[in-house]
Short mmCIF file of C-alpha atoms and ligand atoms in Angstrom, two decimals:
data_model
loop_
_atom_site.label_atom_id
_atom_site.label_comp_id
_atom_site.label_asym_id
_atom_site.label_seq_id
_atom_site.Cartn_x
_atom_site.Cartn_y
_atom_site.Cartn_z
CA UNK A 1 131.16 100.26 92.57
CA UNK A 2 131.16 103.55 94.08
CA UNK A 3 128.41 104.93 96.46
CA UNK A 4 128.05 108.02 94.14
CA UNK A 5 126.92 105.68 91.18
CA UNK A 6 124.41 103.89 93.38
CA UNK A 7 123.24 107.20 94.83
CA UNK A 8 122.72 108.53 91.34
CA UNK A 9 120.78 105.30 90.07
CA UNK A 10 118.59 105.59 93.20
CA UNK A 11 117.90 108.94 92.53
CA UNK A 12 117.22 108.42 88.79
CA UNK A 13 114.91 105.27 89.62
CA UNK A 14 113.05 107.47 92.15
CA UNK A 15 112.60 110.15 89.84
CA UNK A 16 111.06 107.83 87.07
CA UNK A 17 109.05 105.73 89.49
CA UNK A 18 108.02 108.42 91.73
CA UNK A 19 105.35 111.34 91.62
CA UNK A 20 106.31 114.91 90.54
CA UNK A 21 107.37 115.50 94.24
CA UNK A 22 110.14 112.94 94.06
CA UNK A 23 111.37 114.44 90.67
CA UNK A 24 111.44 117.86 92.27
CA UNK A 25 113.56 116.45 95.28
CA UNK A 26 116.03 114.90 92.73
CA UNK A 27 116.30 118.28 90.85
CA UNK A 28 117.07 120.00 94.22
CA UNK A 29 119.81 117.52 95.13
CA UNK A 30 121.58 118.03 91.71
CA UNK A 31 121.50 121.55 92.13
CA UNK A 32 123.45 121.57 95.25
CA UNK A 33 126.97 122.20 93.93
CA UNK A 34 128.65 119.67 96.31
CA UNK A 35 126.15 116.85 95.29
CA UNK A 36 126.51 117.76 91.56
CA UNK A 37 130.28 117.48 92.23
CA UNK A 38 130.00 113.82 93.90
CA UNK A 39 127.33 112.71 91.26
CA UNK A 40 129.50 113.71 88.38
CA UNK A 41 132.69 112.43 90.09
CA UNK A 42 130.68 109.24 90.00
CA UNK A 43 130.40 109.52 86.33
CA UNK A 44 134.19 110.00 85.84
CA UNK A 45 135.04 107.16 87.99
CA UNK A 46 132.44 105.00 86.11
CA UNK A 47 134.23 105.80 82.87
CA UNK A 48 137.62 104.91 84.54
CA UNK A 49 136.31 101.71 85.59
CA UNK A 50 134.77 100.94 82.50
CA UNK A 51 138.27 101.60 80.82
CA UNK A 52 139.96 99.64 83.46
CA UNK A 53 137.81 96.53 82.92
CA UNK A 54 137.93 96.55 79.08
CA UNK A 55 140.53 94.58 77.41
CA UNK A 56 142.52 97.57 76.14
CA UNK A 57 144.68 95.37 74.05
CA UNK A 58 141.90 93.78 72.07
CA UNK A 59 141.98 94.08 68.38
CA UNK A 60 139.12 95.86 66.25
CA UNK A 61 137.72 93.55 63.75
CA UNK A 62 139.47 93.57 60.44
CA UNK A 63 137.72 92.81 57.13
CA UNK A 64 138.56 91.47 53.57
CA UNK A 65 139.00 93.58 50.40
CA UNK A 66 135.62 92.41 49.36
CA UNK A 67 133.97 94.11 52.21
CA UNK A 68 135.47 97.52 51.50
CA UNK A 69 132.73 100.25 51.13
CA UNK A 70 132.39 101.48 47.48
CA UNK A 71 132.13 104.98 48.86
CA UNK A 72 133.74 106.16 51.85
CA UNK A 73 132.36 109.75 52.81
CA UNK A 74 134.51 112.59 53.97
CA UNK A 75 133.30 114.19 57.23
CA UNK A 76 133.95 117.18 59.15
CA UNK A 77 136.82 119.09 57.33
CA UNK A 78 137.29 117.94 53.73
CA UNK A 79 139.89 120.55 52.74
CA UNK A 80 141.78 122.57 55.43
CA UNK A 81 142.12 125.33 52.70
CA UNK A 82 144.51 127.54 54.65
CA UNK A 83 147.43 129.35 52.64
CA UNK A 84 150.07 127.03 54.29
CA UNK A 85 148.02 123.66 53.72
CA UNK A 86 147.29 124.78 50.09
CA UNK A 87 150.98 125.27 49.56
CA UNK A 88 151.77 121.95 50.89
CA UNK A 89 149.21 120.33 48.78
CA UNK A 90 150.38 121.91 45.68
CA UNK A 91 153.81 120.42 46.23
CA UNK A 92 152.41 116.97 47.07
CA UNK A 93 153.37 117.65 50.64
CA UNK A 94 157.01 117.87 50.08
CA UNK A 95 157.12 120.87 52.34
CA UNK A 96 154.95 119.40 55.06
CA UNK A 97 156.47 118.34 58.33
CA UNK A 98 155.12 116.24 61.36
CA UNK A 99 156.47 117.48 64.65
CA UNK A 100 156.76 114.96 67.37
CA UNK A 101 157.44 116.89 70.52
CA UNK A 102 156.32 117.37 74.11
CA UNK A 103 157.65 114.82 76.73
CA UNK A 104 160.03 113.14 74.44
CA UNK A 105 163.85 112.80 74.63
CA UNK A 106 164.22 113.12 70.92
CA UNK A 107 161.87 115.59 69.24
CA UNK A 108 161.44 114.79 65.79
CA UNK A 109 160.50 116.60 62.69
CA UNK A 110 159.49 114.08 59.91
CA UNK A 111 158.77 114.52 56.34
CA UNK A 112 156.40 112.33 54.37
CA UNK A 113 159.14 110.31 52.75
CA UNK A 114 160.54 109.52 56.07
CA UNK A 115 157.10 108.23 57.41
CA UNK A 116 156.52 106.22 54.23
CA UNK A 117 159.91 104.48 54.50
CA UNK A 118 159.06 103.30 58.14
CA UNK A 119 157.59 99.76 58.54
CA UNK A 120 154.00 100.07 57.65
CA UNK A 121 150.74 98.11 58.84
CA UNK A 122 147.80 97.71 56.34
CA UNK A 123 144.32 97.12 57.88
CA UNK A 124 140.81 97.03 56.55
CA UNK A 125 138.59 98.30 59.30
CA UNK A 126 135.34 99.93 59.97
CA UNK A 127 134.99 103.65 60.62
CA UNK A 128 132.08 104.47 62.89
CA UNK A 129 131.05 108.23 63.08
CA UNK A 130 128.80 109.29 66.04
CA UNK A 131 126.56 110.96 63.59
CA UNK A 132 125.27 107.40 62.50
CA UNK A 133 127.11 106.37 59.53
CA UNK A 134 129.94 103.72 59.03
CA UNK A 135 132.38 102.73 56.17
CA UNK A 136 134.97 100.10 55.72
CA UNK A 137 138.33 101.17 54.27
CA UNK A 138 141.92 100.14 54.07
CA UNK A 139 144.62 102.27 55.79
CA UNK A 140 148.35 101.85 55.57
CA UNK A 141 151.07 103.41 57.73
CA UNK A 142 153.67 103.04 60.57
CA UNK A 143 152.46 102.25 63.93
CA UNK A 144 152.11 105.36 66.22
CA UNK A 145 154.11 103.43 68.78
CA UNK A 146 157.04 103.09 66.37
CA UNK A 147 157.12 106.89 65.91
CA UNK A 148 156.72 107.61 69.76
CA UNK A 149 159.63 105.08 70.41
CA UNK A 150 161.71 106.83 67.64
CA UNK A 151 161.17 110.17 69.62
CA UNK A 152 161.87 108.29 72.91
CA UNK A 153 158.73 109.35 74.65
CA UNK A 154 159.17 109.61 78.22
CA UNK A 155 157.50 107.55 80.84
CA UNK A 156 155.91 110.71 82.32
CA UNK A 157 153.80 111.22 79.13
CA UNK A 158 150.27 109.61 79.80
CA UNK A 159 148.61 111.14 76.60
CA UNK A 160 149.43 112.22 73.30
CA UNK A 161 147.78 115.13 71.67
CA UNK A 162 147.33 115.53 67.91
CA UNK A 163 147.30 119.09 66.26
CA UNK A 164 145.59 119.47 62.94
CA UNK A 165 145.96 121.69 59.99
CA UNK A 166 142.27 122.49 59.75
CA UNK A 167 141.03 125.43 61.65
CA UNK A 168 137.78 125.68 63.60
CA UNK A 169 137.02 129.25 64.74
CA UNK A 170 140.51 130.06 63.87
CA UNK A 171 142.03 127.33 66.18
CA UNK A 172 143.46 123.96 64.80
CA UNK A 173 141.25 120.77 65.27
CA UNK A 174 142.86 118.73 68.12
CA UNK A 175 142.22 115.32 69.65
CA UNK A 176 144.10 113.34 72.11
CA UNK A 177 144.39 109.57 73.25
CA UNK A 178 146.13 107.88 76.19
CA UNK A 179 149.34 105.86 76.06
CA UNK A 180 147.57 102.55 75.96
CA UNK A 181 145.80 103.36 72.82
CA UNK A 182 148.78 105.20 71.32
CA UNK A 183 150.74 101.76 71.41
CA UNK A 184 147.95 99.58 70.52
CA UNK A 185 148.82 97.49 67.58
CA UNK A 186 146.11 98.82 65.22
CA UNK A 187 146.94 102.68 66.02
CA UNK A 188 148.62 103.79 62.94
CA UNK A 189 149.60 106.99 61.25
CA UNK A 190 147.90 106.41 57.87
CA UNK A 191 149.53 107.96 54.72
CA UNK A 192 147.58 105.54 52.36
CA UNK A 193 143.85 104.74 51.93
CA UNK A 194 142.33 101.90 50.00
CA UNK A 195 145.79 101.45 48.28
CA UNK A 196 146.55 105.14 47.14
CA UNK A 197 148.05 108.09 48.88
CA UNK A 198 145.75 109.57 51.48
CA UNK A 199 143.68 112.31 49.81
CA UNK A 200 142.69 115.76 50.85
CA UNK A 201 139.06 114.92 51.90
CA UNK A 202 140.26 112.01 54.22
CA UNK A 203 143.17 113.83 55.80
CA UNK A 204 146.05 114.23 53.58
CA UNK A 205 149.05 113.71 54.08
CA UNK A 206 148.59 111.83 57.31
CA UNK A 207 145.73 110.95 59.63
CA UNK A 208 145.42 108.90 62.60
CA UNK A 209 143.51 105.51 62.64
CA UNK A 210 142.56 104.35 66.12
CA UNK A 211 140.37 101.51 65.52
CA UNK A 212 138.76 100.94 68.80
CA UNK A 213 137.26 104.39 69.07
CA UNK A 214 134.63 106.59 67.21
CA UNK A 215 135.23 108.75 63.96
CA UNK A 216 136.00 112.25 65.75
CA UNK A 217 139.21 110.61 67.33
CA UNK A 218 140.58 109.82 63.92
CA UNK A 219 142.52 113.15 63.54
CA UNK A 220 143.05 114.26 59.93
CA UNK A 221 145.74 116.54 58.55
CA UNK A 222 148.02 116.05 61.47
CA UNK A 223 150.95 118.51 61.95
CA UNK A 224 152.10 117.72 65.46
CA UNK A 225 151.95 114.90 67.96
CA UNK A 226 152.78 116.14 71.44
CA UNK A 227 153.27 113.86 74.49
CA UNK A 228 151.95 115.35 77.69
CA UNK A 229 151.38 114.24 81.37
CA UNK A 230 147.88 115.55 81.38
CA UNK A 231 145.28 117.27 79.25
CA UNK A 232 144.87 120.46 81.40
CA UNK A 233 146.48 122.82 79.15
CA UNK A 234 144.91 121.58 75.92
CA UNK A 235 141.96 123.53 74.70
CA UNK A 236 139.52 123.74 77.57
CA UNK A 237 140.95 120.60 79.24
CA UNK A 238 138.79 117.96 77.94
CA UNK A 239 141.25 116.52 75.45
CA UNK A 240 139.57 117.30 71.96
CA UNK A 241 137.58 119.91 69.77
CA UNK A 242 134.37 118.15 70.00
CA UNK A 243 135.01 117.17 73.74
CA UNK A 244 135.65 120.88 74.64
CA UNK A 245 132.86 122.42 72.51
CA UNK A 246 130.02 119.74 72.28
CA UNK A 247 130.53 117.52 75.31
CA UNK A 248 131.59 114.52 73.31
CA UNK A 249 133.07 111.75 75.60
CA UNK A 250 136.89 111.88 75.52
CA UNK A 251 137.03 108.12 75.56
CA UNK A 252 134.87 107.11 72.49
CA UNK A 253 135.20 103.22 72.73
CA UNK A 254 133.43 100.86 70.48
N1 MTE B 301 141.43 117.32 61.52
C1 MTE B 301 140.22 116.80 61.78
N2 MTE B 301 140.03 115.56 61.83
C2 MTE B 301 138.91 115.00 61.90
C3 MTE B 301 137.59 115.70 61.67
C4 MTE B 301 137.81 117.06 61.27
O1 MTE B 301 136.82 117.82 61.04
N3 MTE B 301 139.23 117.66 61.29
N4 MTE B 301 136.44 115.00 61.59
C5 MTE B 301 136.32 113.93 62.29
C6 MTE B 301 135.15 113.12 62.19
S1 MTE B 301 133.73 113.61 63.13
C7 MTE B 301 135.10 112.06 61.54
S2 MTE B 301 133.60 111.00 61.43
C8 MTE B 301 136.23 111.64 60.71
C9 MTE B 301 135.75 111.60 59.33
O2 MTE B 301 136.95 110.92 58.43
P1 MTE B 301 136.71 110.91 56.87
O3 MTE B 301 136.71 112.19 56.35
O4 MTE B 301 137.93 110.16 56.44
O5 MTE B 301 135.32 110.29 56.62
O6 MTE B 301 137.37 112.35 60.77
C10 MTE B 301 137.46 113.04 62.03
N5 MTE B 301 138.75 113.71 62.10
MO1 MO B 302 132.20 111.70 63.13
#
């Protein structure tokens, strides 16, 4: 355990237990830039440690058909509604392509029929949104790992970034996960939900299911999957739209 975490705990404990004077002292420490840096480096180390200690290969619970939610709400974007997306949707996504690029030896441009012809996994899992709702649904699609292997992802790639068709302030929604989660046996590119073609509210034609993490990591409307060595050049560097704009955690493990 790092000294920085202990220091921070001590400061917090002191602040809670102590009188106003102690609280003021605590605030002063946090305002010194160097101290701030050490304290928040501790936070990152703590997250890293948590990730390292967790069994990253563990499976998320799977459910029976009887447990599926009668209503699975749509959240965030429910229709990208851009001219390009509307054109794809009008032609049942025949013109849509999924790019697999970045640190790969064999960049791919896959159409929906190609994705559907790959070996698929079907899983009934619970989606947990950070806003406080959950729903159980069934998802079908190829393992993301199968697609990344087909593209011959390089060993230097440590993360994969998802670019989506919906725009937030003119920029596509984006998310990222690390290579461990990318090759997790329940991480799939779902093209079907509850036994039917994935519909527009839930991310048509293809969305990510990464079952050990929260809802905002489940990128909908995917247009590109990019393998990268680090997240520095992606958005503002924190790895996702919500991470960059609202300070959500990059690792949203459940
Ligand atoms: N492209 C894209 N993906 C997204 C979002 C979004 O707005 N755009 N919202 C996220 C959030 S916060 C949640 S909870 C889930 C909602 O998935 P659903 O619409 O299938 O319920 O999608 C996630 N993936
Ligand atoms: Mo969410």
